[in-house]
Coordinates of C-alpha atoms in Angstrom, one line a residue:
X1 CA 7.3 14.3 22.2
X2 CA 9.5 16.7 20.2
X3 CA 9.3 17.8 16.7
X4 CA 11.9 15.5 15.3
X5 CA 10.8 11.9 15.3
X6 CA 14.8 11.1 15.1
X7 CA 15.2 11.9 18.7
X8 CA 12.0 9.9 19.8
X9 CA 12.4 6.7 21.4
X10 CA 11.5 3.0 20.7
X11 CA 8.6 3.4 23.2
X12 CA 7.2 6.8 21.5
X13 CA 7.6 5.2 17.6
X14 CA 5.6 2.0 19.5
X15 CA 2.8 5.0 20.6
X16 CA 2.5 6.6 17.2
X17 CA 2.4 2.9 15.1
X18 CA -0.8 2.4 17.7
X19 CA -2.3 5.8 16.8
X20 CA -1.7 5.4 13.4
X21 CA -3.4 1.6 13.5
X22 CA -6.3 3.2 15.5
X23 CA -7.0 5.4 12.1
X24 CA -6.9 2.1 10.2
X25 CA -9.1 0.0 12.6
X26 CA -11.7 2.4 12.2
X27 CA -12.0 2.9 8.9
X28 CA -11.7 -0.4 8.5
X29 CA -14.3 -1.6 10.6
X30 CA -16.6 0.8 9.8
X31 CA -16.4 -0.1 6.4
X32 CA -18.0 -4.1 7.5
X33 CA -20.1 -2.9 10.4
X34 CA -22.4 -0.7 9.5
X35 CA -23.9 -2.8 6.5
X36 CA -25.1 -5.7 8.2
X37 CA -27.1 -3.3 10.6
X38 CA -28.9 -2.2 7.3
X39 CA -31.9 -4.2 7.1
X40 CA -32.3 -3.5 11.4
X41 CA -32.3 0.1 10.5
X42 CA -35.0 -0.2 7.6
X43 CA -37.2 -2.3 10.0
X44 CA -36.5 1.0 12.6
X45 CA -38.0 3.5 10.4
X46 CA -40.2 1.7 8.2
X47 CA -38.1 2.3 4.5
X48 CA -37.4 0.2 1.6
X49 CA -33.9 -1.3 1.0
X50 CA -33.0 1.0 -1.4
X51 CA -33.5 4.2 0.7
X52 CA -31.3 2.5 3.5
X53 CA -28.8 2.1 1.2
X54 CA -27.9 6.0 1.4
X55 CA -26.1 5.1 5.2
X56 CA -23.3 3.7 3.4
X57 CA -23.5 5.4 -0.3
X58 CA -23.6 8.3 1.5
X59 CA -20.2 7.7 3.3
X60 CA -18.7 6.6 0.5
X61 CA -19.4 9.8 -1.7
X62 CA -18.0 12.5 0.6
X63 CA -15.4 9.9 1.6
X64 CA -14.2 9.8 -2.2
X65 CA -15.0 13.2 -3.1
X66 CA -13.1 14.5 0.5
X67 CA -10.2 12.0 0.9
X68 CA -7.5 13.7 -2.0
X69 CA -8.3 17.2 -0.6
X70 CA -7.4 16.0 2.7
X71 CA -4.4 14.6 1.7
X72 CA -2.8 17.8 0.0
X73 CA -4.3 19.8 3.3
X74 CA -2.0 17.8 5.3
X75 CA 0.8 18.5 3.0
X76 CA 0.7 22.3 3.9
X77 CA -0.2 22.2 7.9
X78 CA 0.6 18.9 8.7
X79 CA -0.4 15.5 9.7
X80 CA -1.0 15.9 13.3
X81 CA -3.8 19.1 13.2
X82 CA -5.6 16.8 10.1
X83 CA -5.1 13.3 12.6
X84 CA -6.5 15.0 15.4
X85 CA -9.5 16.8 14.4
X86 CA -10.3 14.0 11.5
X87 CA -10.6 12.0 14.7
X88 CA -12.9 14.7 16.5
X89 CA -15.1 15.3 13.5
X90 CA -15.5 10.9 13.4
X91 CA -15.9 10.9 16.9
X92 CA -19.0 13.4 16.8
X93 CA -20.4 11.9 14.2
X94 CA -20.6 8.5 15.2
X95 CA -22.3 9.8 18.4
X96 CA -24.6 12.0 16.5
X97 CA -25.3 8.7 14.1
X98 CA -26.2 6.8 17.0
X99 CA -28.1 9.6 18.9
X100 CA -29.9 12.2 16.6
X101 CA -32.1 9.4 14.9
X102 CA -34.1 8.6 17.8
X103 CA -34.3 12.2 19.2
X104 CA -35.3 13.5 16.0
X105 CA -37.6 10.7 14.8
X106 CA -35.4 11.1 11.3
X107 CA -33.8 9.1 9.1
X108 CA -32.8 12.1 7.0
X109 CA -30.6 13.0 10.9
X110 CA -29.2 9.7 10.0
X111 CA -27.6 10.5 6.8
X112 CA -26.6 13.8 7.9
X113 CA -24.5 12.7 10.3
X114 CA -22.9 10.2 7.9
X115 CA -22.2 12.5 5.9
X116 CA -20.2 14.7 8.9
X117 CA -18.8 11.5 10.1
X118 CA -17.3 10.7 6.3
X119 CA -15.5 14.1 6.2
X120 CA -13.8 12.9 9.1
X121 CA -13.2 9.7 8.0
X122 CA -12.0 11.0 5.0
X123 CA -9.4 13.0 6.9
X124 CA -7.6 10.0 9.0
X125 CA -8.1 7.8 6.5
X126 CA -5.8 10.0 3.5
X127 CA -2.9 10.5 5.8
X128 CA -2.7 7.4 7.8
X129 CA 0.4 5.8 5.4
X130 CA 2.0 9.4 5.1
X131 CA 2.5 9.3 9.1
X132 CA 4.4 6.3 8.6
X133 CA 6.8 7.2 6.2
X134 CA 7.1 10.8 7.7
X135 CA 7.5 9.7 11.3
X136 CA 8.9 6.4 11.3
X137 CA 12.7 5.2 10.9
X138 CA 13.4 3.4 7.4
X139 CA 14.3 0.4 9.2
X140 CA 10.7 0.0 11.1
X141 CA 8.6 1.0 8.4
X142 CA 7.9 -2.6 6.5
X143 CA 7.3 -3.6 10.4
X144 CA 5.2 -0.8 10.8
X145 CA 3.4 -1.1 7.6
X146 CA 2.7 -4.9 8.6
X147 CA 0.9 -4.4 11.8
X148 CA -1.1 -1.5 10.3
X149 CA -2.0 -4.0 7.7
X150 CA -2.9 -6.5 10.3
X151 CA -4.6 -4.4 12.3
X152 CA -7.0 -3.4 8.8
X153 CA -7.3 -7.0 8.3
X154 CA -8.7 -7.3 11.9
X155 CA -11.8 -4.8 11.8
X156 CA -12.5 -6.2 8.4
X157 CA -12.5 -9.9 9.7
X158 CA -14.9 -8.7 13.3
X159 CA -16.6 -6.2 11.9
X160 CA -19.8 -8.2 10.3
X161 CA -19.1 -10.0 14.0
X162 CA -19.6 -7.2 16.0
X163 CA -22.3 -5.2 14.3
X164 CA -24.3 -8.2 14.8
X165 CA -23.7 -9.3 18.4
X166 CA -24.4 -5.4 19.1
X167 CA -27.7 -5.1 16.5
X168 CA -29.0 -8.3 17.9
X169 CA -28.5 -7.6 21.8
X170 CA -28.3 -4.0 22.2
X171 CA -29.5 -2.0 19.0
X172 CA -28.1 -0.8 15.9
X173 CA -27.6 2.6 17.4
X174 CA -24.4 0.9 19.1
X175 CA -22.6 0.4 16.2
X176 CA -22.2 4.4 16.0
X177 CA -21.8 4.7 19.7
X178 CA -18.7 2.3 19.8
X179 CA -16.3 4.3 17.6
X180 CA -16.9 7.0 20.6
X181 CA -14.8 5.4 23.4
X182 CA -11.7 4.6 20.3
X183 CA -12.0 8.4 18.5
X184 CA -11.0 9.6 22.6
X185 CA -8.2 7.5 23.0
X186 CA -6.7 8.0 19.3
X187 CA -6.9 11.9 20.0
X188 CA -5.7 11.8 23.5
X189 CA -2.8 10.0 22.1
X190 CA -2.3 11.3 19.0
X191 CA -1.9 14.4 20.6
X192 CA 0.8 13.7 23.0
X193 CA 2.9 11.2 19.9
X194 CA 2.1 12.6 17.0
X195 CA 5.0 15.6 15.8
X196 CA 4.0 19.2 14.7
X197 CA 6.0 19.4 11.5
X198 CA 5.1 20.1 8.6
X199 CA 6.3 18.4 4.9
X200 CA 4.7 20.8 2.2
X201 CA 6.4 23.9 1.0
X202 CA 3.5 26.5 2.4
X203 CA 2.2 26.7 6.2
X204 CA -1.2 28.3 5.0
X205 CA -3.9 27.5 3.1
X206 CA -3.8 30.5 0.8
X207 CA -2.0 28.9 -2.3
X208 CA -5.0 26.4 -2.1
X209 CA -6.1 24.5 -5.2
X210 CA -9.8 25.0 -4.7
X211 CA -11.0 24.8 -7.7
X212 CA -9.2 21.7 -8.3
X213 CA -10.7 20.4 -4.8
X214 CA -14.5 21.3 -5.7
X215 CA -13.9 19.4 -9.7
X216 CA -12.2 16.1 -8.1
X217 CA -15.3 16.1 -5.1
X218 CA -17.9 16.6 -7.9
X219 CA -16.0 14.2 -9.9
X220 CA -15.7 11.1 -7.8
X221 CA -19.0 11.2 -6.4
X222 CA -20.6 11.2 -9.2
X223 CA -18.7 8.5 -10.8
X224 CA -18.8 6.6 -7.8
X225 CA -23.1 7.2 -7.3
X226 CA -23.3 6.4 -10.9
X227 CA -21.4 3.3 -10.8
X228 CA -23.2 1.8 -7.5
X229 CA -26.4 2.9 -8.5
X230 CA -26.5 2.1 -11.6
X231 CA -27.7 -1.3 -12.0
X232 CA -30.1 0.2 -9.2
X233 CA -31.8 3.1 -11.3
X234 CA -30.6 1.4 -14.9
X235 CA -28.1 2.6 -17.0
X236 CA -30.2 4.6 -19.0
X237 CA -32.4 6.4 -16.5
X238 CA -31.8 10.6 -16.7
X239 CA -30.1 10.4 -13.1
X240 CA -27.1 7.7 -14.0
X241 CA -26.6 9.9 -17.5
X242 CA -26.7 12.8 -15.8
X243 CA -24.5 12.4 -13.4
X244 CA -21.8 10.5 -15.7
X245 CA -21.6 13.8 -17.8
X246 CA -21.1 15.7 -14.8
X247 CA -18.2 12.8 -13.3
X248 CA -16.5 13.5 -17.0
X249 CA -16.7 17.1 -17.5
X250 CA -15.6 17.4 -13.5
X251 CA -12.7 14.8 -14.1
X252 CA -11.5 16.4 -17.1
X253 CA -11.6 19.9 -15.8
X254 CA -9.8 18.6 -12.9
X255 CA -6.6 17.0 -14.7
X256 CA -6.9 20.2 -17.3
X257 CA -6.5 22.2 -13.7
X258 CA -4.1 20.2 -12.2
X259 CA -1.6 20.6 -15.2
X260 CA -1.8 24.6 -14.7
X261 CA -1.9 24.9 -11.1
X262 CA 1.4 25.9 -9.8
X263 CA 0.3 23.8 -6.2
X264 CA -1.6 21.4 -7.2
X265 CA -4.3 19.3 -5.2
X266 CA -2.5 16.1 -7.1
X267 CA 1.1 16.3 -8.9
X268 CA -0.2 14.3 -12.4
X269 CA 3.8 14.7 -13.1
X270 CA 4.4 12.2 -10.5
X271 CA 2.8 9.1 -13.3
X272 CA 4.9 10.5 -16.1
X273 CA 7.4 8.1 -13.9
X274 CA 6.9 4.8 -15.2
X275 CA 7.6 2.9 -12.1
X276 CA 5.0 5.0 -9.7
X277 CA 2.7 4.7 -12.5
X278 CA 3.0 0.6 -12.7
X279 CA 3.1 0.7 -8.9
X280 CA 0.1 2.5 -8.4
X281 CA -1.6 0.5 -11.6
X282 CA -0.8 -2.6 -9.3
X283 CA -2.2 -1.4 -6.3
X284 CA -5.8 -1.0 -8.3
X285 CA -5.6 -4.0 -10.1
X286 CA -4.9 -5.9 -6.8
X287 CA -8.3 -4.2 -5.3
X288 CA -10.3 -4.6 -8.0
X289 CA -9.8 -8.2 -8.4
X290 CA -10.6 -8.4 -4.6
X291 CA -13.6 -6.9 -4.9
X292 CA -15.3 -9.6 -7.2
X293 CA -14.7 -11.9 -4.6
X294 CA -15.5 -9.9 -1.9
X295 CA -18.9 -9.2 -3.0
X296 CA -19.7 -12.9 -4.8
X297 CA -18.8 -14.9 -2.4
X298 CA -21.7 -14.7 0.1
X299 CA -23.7 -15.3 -2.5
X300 CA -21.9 -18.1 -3.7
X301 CA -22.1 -19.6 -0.5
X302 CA -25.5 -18.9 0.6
X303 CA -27.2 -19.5 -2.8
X304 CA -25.4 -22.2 -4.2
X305 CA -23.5 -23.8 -1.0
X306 CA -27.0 -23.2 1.0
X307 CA -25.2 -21.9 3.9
X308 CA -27.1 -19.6 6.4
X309 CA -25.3 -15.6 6.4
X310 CA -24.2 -16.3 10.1
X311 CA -22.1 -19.6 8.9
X312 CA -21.0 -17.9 5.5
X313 CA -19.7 -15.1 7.4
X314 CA -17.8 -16.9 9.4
X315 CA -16.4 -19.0 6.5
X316 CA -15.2 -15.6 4.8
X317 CA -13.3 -14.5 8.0
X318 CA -11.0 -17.1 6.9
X319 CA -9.7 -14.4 3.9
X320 CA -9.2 -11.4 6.4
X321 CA -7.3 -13.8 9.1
X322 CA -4.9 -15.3 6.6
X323 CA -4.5 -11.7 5.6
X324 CA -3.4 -11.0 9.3
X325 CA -0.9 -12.9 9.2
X326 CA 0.4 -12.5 5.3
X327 CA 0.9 -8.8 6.7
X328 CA 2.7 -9.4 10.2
X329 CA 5.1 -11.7 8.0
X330 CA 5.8 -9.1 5.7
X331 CA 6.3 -6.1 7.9
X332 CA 9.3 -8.2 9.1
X333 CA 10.9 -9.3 5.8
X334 CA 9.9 -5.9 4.4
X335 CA 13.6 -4.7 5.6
X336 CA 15.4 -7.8 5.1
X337 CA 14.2 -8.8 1.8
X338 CA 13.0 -5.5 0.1
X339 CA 9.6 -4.9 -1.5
X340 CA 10.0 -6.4 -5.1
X341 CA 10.1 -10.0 -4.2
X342 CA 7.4 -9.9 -1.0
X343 CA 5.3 -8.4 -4.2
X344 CA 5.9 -11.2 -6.7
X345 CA 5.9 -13.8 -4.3
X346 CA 2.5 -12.5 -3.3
X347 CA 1.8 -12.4 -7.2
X348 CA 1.9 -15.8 -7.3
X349 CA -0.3 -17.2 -4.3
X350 CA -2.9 -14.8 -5.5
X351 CA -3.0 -16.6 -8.9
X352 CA -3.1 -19.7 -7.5
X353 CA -6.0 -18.6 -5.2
X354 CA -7.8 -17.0 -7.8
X355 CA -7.2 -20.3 -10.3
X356 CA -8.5 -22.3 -7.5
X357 CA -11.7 -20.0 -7.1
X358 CA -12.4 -20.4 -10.2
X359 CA -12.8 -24.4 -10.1
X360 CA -15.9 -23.8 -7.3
X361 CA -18.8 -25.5 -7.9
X362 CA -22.5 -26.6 -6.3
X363 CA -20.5 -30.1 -5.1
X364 CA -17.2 -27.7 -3.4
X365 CA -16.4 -28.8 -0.6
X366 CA -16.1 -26.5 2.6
X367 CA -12.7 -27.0 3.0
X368 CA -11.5 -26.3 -0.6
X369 CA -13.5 -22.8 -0.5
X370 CA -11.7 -21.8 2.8
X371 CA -8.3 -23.1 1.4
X372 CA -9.1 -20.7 -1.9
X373 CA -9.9 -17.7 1.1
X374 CA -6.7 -18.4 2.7
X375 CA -4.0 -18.4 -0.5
X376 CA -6.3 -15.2 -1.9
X377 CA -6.6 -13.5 1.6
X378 CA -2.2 -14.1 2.4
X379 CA -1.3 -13.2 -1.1
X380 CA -2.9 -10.0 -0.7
X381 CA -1.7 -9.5 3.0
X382 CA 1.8 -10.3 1.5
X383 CA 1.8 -7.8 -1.1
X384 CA -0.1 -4.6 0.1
X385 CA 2.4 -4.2 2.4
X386 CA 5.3 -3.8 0.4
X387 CA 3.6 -2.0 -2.4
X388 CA 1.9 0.4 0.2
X389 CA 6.1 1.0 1.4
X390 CA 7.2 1.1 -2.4
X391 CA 5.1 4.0 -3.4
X392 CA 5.0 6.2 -0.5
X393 CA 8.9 6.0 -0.4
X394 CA 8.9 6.7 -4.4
X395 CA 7.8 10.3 -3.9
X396 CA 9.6 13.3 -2.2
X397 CA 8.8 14.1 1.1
X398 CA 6.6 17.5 0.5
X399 CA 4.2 14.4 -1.3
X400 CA 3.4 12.2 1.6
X401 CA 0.2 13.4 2.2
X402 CA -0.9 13.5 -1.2
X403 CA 0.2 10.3 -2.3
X404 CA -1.2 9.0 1.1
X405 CA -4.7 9.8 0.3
X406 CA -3.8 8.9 -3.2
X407 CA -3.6 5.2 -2.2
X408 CA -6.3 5.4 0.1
X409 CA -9.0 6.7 -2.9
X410 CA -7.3 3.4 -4.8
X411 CA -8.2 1.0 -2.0
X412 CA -11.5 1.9 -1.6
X413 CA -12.8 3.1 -5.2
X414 CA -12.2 -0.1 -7.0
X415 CA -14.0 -2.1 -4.2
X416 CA -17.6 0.3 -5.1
X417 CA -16.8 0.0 -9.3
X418 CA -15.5 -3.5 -9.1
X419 CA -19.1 -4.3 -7.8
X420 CA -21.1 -3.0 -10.5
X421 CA -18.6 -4.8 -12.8
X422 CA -18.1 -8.3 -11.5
X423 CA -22.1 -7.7 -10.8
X424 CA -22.4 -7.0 -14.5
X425 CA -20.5 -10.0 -15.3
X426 CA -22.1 -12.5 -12.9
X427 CA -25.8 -11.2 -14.9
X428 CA -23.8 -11.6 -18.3
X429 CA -22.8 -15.6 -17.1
X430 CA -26.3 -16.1 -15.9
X431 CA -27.7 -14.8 -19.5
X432 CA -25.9 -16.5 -21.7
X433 CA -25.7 -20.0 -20.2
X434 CA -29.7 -20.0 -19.1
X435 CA -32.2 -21.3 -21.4
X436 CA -34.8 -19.8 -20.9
X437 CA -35.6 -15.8 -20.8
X438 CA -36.4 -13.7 -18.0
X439 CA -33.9 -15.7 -15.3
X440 CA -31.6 -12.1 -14.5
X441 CA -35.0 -10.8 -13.1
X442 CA -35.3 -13.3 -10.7
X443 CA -33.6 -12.6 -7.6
X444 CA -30.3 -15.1 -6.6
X445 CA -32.0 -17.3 -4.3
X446 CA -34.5 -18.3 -6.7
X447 CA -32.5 -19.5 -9.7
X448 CA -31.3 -22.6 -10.5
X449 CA -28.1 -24.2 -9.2
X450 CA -26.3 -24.8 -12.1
X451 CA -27.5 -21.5 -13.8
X452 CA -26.1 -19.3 -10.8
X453 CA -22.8 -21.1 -10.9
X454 CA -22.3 -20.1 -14.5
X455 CA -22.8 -16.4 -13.4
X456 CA -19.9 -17.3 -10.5
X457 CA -17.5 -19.2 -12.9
X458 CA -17.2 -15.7 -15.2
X459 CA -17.1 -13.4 -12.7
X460 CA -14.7 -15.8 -10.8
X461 CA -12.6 -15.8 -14.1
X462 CA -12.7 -12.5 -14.7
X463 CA -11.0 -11.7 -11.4
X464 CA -8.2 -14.4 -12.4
X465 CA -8.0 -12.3 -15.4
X466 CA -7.4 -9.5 -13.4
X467 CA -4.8 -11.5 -11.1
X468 CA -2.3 -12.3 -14.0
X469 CA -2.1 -8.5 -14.9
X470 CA -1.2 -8.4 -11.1
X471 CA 1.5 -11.2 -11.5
X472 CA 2.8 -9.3 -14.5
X473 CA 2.9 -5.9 -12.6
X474 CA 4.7 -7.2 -9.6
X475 CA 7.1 -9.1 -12.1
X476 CA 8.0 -4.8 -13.6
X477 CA 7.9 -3.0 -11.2
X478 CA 10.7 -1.9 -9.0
X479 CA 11.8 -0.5 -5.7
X480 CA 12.8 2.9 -5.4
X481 CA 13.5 5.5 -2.5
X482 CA 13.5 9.0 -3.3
X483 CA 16.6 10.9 -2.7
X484 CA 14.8 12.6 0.7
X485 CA 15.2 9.1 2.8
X486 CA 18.9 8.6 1.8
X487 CA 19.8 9.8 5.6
X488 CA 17.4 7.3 7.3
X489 CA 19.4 4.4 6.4
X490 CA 21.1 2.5 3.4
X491 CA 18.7 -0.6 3.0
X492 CA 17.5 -0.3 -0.3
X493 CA 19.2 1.3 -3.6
X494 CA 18.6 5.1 -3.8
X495 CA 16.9 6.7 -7.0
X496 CA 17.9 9.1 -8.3
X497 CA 16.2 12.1 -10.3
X498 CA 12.7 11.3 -9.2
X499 CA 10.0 14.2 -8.6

């Protein structure tokens, strides 16, 4: 395949949608897979819950802390050199995850490689949606954007699935070993459909922001360790304080950096736009509200529905399937329709879902708690496709990568801080509606019905809460396409003056 994806053909763009959706299906799965192998793995080497936890919190830290630097790496040497060795460094790691372990006798081997596999993740993960608006036409982006979408929705829907068919029958070393086969194929065809070019200005590293790179790693991952750990360790204890100054003093260095830097890691210009600033506002909003359900739910239904995890799962799949198709239908009207009214049409099924959730009681029937998973699950399907198109066509081309990673870091951040907070909030519904003292010490399972759907009816609010400022977003906000796509086609109303 030649440089210029304008002279590739329908087959080749069909090739690199299918490496790109690799990226997603990986990170994606990954993200559902590995935690129901959790308790397995504690049983394995003989540690308490809490230490086990460090599989996933360590992925998650690097993966923050890595994912922006990534992004702007791309924009000076391009996609395809980040795509291909992300996918090597993932590849290795995931073998080394599954294989070190047992060789080692370690569990500390077992974190390590995480943490190596995370730096890849981090790398295919920031510059997944860049390759789409760099390489693909205008005309097939909302349909590429929509099977990418799907594709997401599908490792999130069979990932609890598979992790346990392959914990239960074959061990939990093989949910690490089955990334190995996919991480071949997406570098064996990434490197054959994926074009050399680069979008950034520089062709070198040497004009490097990294200073601004080590603040914004030190910076997320310690907000994001002190946000998940934190109800963990206690608010108060030295280690959450600590680590909150440093998240602050990074963070703030890092924006007081950014401003000076001549090549910034990320252009903080780019929100003086009001429209990319609402856009991107949305796209958090629309996460965080997810990721109160996300995380209550199970609970909901095993505690206070008295399903068993195997049936609740299953029930919960409902969400990521509707969102399959949500996506697939707007990839297609994506072009036809433009973004701005897929996004407030999806505005409004997720506050119906979200009003609906919030009606969910001891007495809910099956049926109306799948129905609330289906309008919540569509509505997002149907919007993050659009928005995802908005603001990567908002920004200049020498930004893709940047603004890739960008909305990367907001899907998957407000998932780990919505936790602590709808988690908070749940505690705070509990509290105040219980009678008696003491009942936020007692594990879920062993409160009282109507004293654990208290805690579900305000954290269930709060997410509707959150799902109006959603509505209201989508309602503002605009579609625009920087100047640098006016030659891919006319579809959409070109903006001018943008960064």
């Amino acid at each position: 395949m030649k440089d210029s994806p304008e002279r590739s053909s329908g087959k080749s763009y069909s090739l690199l949608i299918i490496a790109i959706s690799l990226a997603i299906f990986m990170s994606s799965i990954d993200g559902t897979i590995v935690n129901i192998a959790l308790p397995t793995i504690s049983e394995s080497f003989d540690i308490s819950s809490s230490t086990v936890s460090w599989v996933a919190t360590a992925y998650l830290l690097v993966m923050a802390g890595c994912v922006l630097i990534f992004g702007k790496i791309s924009d000076i040497i391009g996609f395809k050199k980040i795509f291909l060795t992300g996918f090597i460094v993932f590849t290795v790691g995931s073998f080394a995850c599954g294989f070190l372990p047992d060789l080692l006798d370690s569990f500390g081997s077992l974190v390590g490689s995480r943490i190596f596999q995370a730096v890849g993740g981090a790398m295919i993960t920031a510059i997944a949606p860049a390759m789409v608006t760099a390489f693909i036409p205008m005309s097939m982006k909302g349909k590429a954007m929509g099977i990418i979408m799907t594709v997401a929705a599908l490792g999130m829907a069979i990932g609890p699935t598979v992790g346990g068919i392959l914990t239960q029958y074959l061990s939990w070393h093989w949910i690490f070993f089955i990334n190995v086969p996919i991480g071949i194929i997406a570098v064996l065809l990434g490197a054959k459909v994926i074009p050399s070019t680069v979008t950034g200005k520089d062709r070198d590293l040497s004009g490097f922001d990294k200073k601004g790179g080590l603040l914004i790693f030190f910076g997320l991952a310690s907000l994001l360790f002190a946000i998940s750990e934190g109800q963990e360790l206690g608010w108060t204890s030295p280690a959450i304080i600590a680590t909150m100054i440093i998240a602050v003093v990074s963070l703030a260095g890092f924006v007081w950096n950014e401003l000076k830097v001549t090549e910034p890691l990320l252009e903080l210009r780019l929100f003086r736009k009001k429209n990319f600033f609402l856009s991107n506002l949305l796209f958090v909003l629309l996460f965080l509200s997810f990721s109160g359900i996300n995380y209550l739910l199970p609970f909901y239904l095993e505690y206070v529905q008295g399903f068993d995890s195997s049936t609740a799962g299953l029930i919960l799949t409902s969400l990521s399937f509707a969102m399959m198709i949500s996506g697939l239908l707007a990839g297609a009207l994506f072009n036809r329709t433009g973004g701005r009214p897929l996004c407030i049409a999806a505005g409004f099924v997720i506050l119906l879902g979200y009003y609906f959730i919030t009606h969910l009681h001891a007495d809910t029937t099956t049926a109306f708690v799948v129905g609330c998973l289906m309008l919540i699950g569509f509505g997002l399907g149907l919007m993050v496709t659009p928005i995802s198109n908005m603001i990567m066509n908002s920004v200049g081309k020498q930004y893709q990568g940047m603004v890739s990673s960008l909305t990367s870091l907001e899907r998957f951040a407000p998932l780990t801080i919505g936790i602590a907070i709808f988690n908070l909030i749940f505690l705070q519904g509990v509290s105040l509606i219980a009678e008696h003292r003491g009942v936020t010490t007692e594990a879920p399972v062993n409160m009282k019905l109507e004293v654990l759907s208290s805690g579900f009816d305000l954290a269930f609010l709060g997410a509707f809460i959150l799902s109006i400022a959603v509505l209201i977003l989508s309602l503002i906000v605009k579609q625009e396409i920087h100047p640098d796509y006016l030659e891919e086609g006319p579809e959409t109303e070109i903006i001018g003056g943008m960064i």
